[in-house]
Each structure stands twice: as structure tokens, then as C-alpha cells.
PDB file of C-alpha atoms in Angstrom:
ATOM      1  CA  UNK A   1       7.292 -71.740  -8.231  1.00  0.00           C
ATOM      2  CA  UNK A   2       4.283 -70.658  -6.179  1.00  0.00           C
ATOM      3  CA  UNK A   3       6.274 -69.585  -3.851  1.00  0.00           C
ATOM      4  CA  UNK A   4       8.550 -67.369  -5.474  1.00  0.00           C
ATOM      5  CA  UNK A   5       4.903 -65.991  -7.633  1.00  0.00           C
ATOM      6  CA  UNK A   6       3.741 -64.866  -3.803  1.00  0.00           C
ATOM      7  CA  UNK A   7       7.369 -63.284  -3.055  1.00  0.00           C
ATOM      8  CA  UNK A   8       6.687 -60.991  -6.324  1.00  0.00           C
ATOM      9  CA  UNK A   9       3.351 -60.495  -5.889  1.00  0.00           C
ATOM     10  CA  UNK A  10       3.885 -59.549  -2.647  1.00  0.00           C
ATOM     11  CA  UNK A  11       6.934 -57.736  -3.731  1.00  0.00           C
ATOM     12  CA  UNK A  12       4.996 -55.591  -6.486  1.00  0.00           C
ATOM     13  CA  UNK A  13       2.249 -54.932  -3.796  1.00  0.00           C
ATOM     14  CA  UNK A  14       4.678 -53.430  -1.906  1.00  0.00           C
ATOM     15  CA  UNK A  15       5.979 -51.173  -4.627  1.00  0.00           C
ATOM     16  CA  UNK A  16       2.446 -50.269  -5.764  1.00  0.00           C
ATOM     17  CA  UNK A  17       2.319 -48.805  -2.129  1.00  0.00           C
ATOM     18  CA  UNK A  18       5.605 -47.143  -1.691  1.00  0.00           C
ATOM     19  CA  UNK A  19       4.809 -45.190  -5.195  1.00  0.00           C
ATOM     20  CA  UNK A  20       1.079 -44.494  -3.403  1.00  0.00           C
ATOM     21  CA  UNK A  21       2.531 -42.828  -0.576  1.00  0.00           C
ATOM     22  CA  UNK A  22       5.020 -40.787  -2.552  1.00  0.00           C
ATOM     23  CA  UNK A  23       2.265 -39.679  -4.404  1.00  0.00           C
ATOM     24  CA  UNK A  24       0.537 -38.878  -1.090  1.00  0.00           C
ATOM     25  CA  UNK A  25       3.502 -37.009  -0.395  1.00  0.00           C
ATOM     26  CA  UNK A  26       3.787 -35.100  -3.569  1.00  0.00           C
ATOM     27  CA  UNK A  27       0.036 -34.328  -2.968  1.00  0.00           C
ATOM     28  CA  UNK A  28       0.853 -32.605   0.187  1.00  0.00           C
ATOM     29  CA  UNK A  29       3.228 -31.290  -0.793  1.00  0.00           C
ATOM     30  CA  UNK A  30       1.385 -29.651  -3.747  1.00  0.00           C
ATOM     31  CA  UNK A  31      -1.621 -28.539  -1.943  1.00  0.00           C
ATOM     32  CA  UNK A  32       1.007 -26.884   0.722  1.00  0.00           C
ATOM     33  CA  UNK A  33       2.332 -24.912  -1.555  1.00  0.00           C
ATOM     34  CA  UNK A  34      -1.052 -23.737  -3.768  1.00  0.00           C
ATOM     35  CA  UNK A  35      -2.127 -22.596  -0.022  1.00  0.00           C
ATOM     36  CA  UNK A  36       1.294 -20.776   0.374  1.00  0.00           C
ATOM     37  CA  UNK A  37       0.290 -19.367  -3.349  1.00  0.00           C
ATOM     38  CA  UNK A  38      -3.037 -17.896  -2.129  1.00  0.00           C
ATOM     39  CA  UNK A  39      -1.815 -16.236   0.825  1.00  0.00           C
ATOM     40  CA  UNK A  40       0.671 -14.967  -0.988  1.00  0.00           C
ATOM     41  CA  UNK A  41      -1.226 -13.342  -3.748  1.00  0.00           C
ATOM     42  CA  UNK A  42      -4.114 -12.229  -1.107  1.00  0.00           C
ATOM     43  CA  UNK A  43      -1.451 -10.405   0.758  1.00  0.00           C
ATOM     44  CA  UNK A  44      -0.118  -8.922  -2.485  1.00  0.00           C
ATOM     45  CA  UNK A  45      -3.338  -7.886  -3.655  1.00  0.00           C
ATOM     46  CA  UNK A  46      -4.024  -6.323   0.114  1.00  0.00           C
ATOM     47  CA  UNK A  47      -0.745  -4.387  -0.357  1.00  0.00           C
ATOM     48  CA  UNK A  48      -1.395  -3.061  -3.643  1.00  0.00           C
ATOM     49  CA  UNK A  49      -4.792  -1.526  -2.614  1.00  0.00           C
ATOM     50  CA  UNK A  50      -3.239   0.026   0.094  1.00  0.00           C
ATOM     51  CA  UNK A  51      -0.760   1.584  -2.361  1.00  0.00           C
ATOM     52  CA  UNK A  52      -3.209   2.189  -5.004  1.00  0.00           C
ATOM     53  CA  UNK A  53      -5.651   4.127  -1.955  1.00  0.00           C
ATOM     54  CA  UNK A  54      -2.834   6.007  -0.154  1.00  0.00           C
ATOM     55  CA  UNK A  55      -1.422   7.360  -3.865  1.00  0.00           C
ATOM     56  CA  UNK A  56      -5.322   8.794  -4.140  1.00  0.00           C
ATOM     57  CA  UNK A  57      -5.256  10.373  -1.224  1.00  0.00           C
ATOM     58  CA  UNK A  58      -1.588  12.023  -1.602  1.00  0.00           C
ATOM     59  CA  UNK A  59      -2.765  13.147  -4.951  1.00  0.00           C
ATOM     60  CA  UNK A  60      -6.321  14.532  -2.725  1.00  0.00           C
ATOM     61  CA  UNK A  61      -3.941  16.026  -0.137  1.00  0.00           C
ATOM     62  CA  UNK A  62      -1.475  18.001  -2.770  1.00  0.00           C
ATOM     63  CA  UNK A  63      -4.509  19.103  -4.415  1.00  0.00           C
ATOM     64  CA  UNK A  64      -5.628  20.246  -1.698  1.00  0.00           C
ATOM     65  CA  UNK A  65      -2.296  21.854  -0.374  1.00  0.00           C
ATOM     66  CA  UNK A  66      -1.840  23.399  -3.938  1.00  0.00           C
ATOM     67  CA  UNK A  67      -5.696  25.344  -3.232  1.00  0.00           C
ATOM     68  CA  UNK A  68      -4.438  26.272   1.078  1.00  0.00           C
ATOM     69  CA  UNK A  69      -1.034  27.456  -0.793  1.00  0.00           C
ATOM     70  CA  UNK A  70      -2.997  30.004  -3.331  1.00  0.00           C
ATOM     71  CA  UNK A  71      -5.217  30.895  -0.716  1.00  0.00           C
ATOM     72  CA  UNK A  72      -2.693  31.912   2.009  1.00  0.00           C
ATOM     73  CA  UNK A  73      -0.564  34.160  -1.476  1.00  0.00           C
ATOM     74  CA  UNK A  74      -3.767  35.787  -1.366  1.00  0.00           C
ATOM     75  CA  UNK A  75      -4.430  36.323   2.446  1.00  0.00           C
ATOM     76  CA  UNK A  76      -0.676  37.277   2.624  1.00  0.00           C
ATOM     77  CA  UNK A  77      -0.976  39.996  -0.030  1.00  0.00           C
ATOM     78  CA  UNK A  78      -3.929  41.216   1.822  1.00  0.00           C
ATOM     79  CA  UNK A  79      -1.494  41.501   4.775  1.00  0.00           C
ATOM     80  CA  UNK A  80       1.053  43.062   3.725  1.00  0.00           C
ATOM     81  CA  UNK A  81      -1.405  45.282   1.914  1.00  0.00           C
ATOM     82  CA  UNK A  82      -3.079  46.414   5.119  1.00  0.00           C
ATOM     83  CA  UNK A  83       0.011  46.589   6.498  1.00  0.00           C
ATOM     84  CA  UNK A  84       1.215  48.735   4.141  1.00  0.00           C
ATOM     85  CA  UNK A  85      -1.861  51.175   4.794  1.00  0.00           C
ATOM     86  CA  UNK A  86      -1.873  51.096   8.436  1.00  0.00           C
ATOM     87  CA  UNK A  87       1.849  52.342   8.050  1.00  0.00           C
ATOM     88  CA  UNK A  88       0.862  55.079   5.956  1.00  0.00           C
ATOM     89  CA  UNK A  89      -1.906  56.630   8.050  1.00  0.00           C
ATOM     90  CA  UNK A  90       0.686  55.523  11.337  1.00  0.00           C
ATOM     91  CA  UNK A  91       3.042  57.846   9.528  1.00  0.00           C
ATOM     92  CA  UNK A  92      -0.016  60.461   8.897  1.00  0.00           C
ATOM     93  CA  UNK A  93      -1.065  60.037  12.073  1.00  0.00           C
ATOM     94  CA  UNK A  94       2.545  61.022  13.388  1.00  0.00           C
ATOM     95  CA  UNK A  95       2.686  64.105  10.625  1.00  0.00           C
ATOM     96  CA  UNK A  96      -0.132  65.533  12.116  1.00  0.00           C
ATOM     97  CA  UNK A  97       0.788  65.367  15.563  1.00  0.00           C
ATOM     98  CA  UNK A  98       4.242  67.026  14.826  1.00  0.00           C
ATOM     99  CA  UNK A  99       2.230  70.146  12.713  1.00  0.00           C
TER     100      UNK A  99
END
């Protein structure tokens, strides 16, 4: 009787054990994962600063493209402008070498 009271003690010290390491192992396996979690949502927060900077600067740049755009209409109807002139006084200039 004492014998078989050591087997099961024995036995359920053995169990208690078994159940500690698959805890162990659960725990692990847990804390794995959170660390998998954090890297996860520090490279997703990383990502979507980048996203959130580069979509200020793209709406910097087209501002800025939409203020070089009206600037070169302007420059360009200066050109053609002076072009215009310097054709007119070429074709003075040509009048009143032919008189």
C-alpha cells in the first residue's frame, strides 16, 4: 500500500512537471509571438510615416509645380510677345531698306 502511494505520488509529480513545462512552452511561445507583434507594428508604424511624409511633400511639390507652371504661361506670353515685336520692326526694318 505504501508502495503503490509512492508510485502515484511519484506518478502525479511527474504530471505536475510535464504540465510545468508545457506551460513553459506555451510561455515561449507567447512571448515569441508578442515580440513578433512589436516588430510588426513598429515596422508598420515606420511605413506609414513614410507614406504620411512623402504624400506632404508630393502635395509641396505639385504646389509648387502648379506656381513654376503659371509662371512659365507668363514668361511664355512674354515670349511670344517680344517675339511678336521683334518681327514687326524685322519686317520694318526690311520696309525701309526696300524704300
Amino acid at each position: 500500500m505504501l508502495k503503490e502511494k509512492i508510485i502515484f505520488g511519484v506518478a502525479l509529480l511527474l504530471m505536475s512537471v510535464a504540465q510545468a513545462k508545457d506551460v513553459s512552452i506555451q510561455q515561449a511561445g507567447y512571448n515569441n509571438a508578442l515580440q513578433k507583434m512589436e516588430r510588426a507594428e513598429a515596422d508598420y508604424k515606420n511605413d506609414a510615416q513614410a507614406v504620411a511624409d512623402t504624400e506632404k511633400l508630393i502635395e509641396r511639390k505639385n504646389k509648387q509645380l502648379a506656381e513654376e507652371q503659371k509662371k512659365t504661361d507668363i514668361s511664355k506670353a512674354k515670349y511670344l510677345a517680344a517675339k511678336e515685336q521683334l518681327e514687326q520692326a524685322q519686317a520694318a526694318l526690311d520696309k525701309a531698306w526696300k524704300d
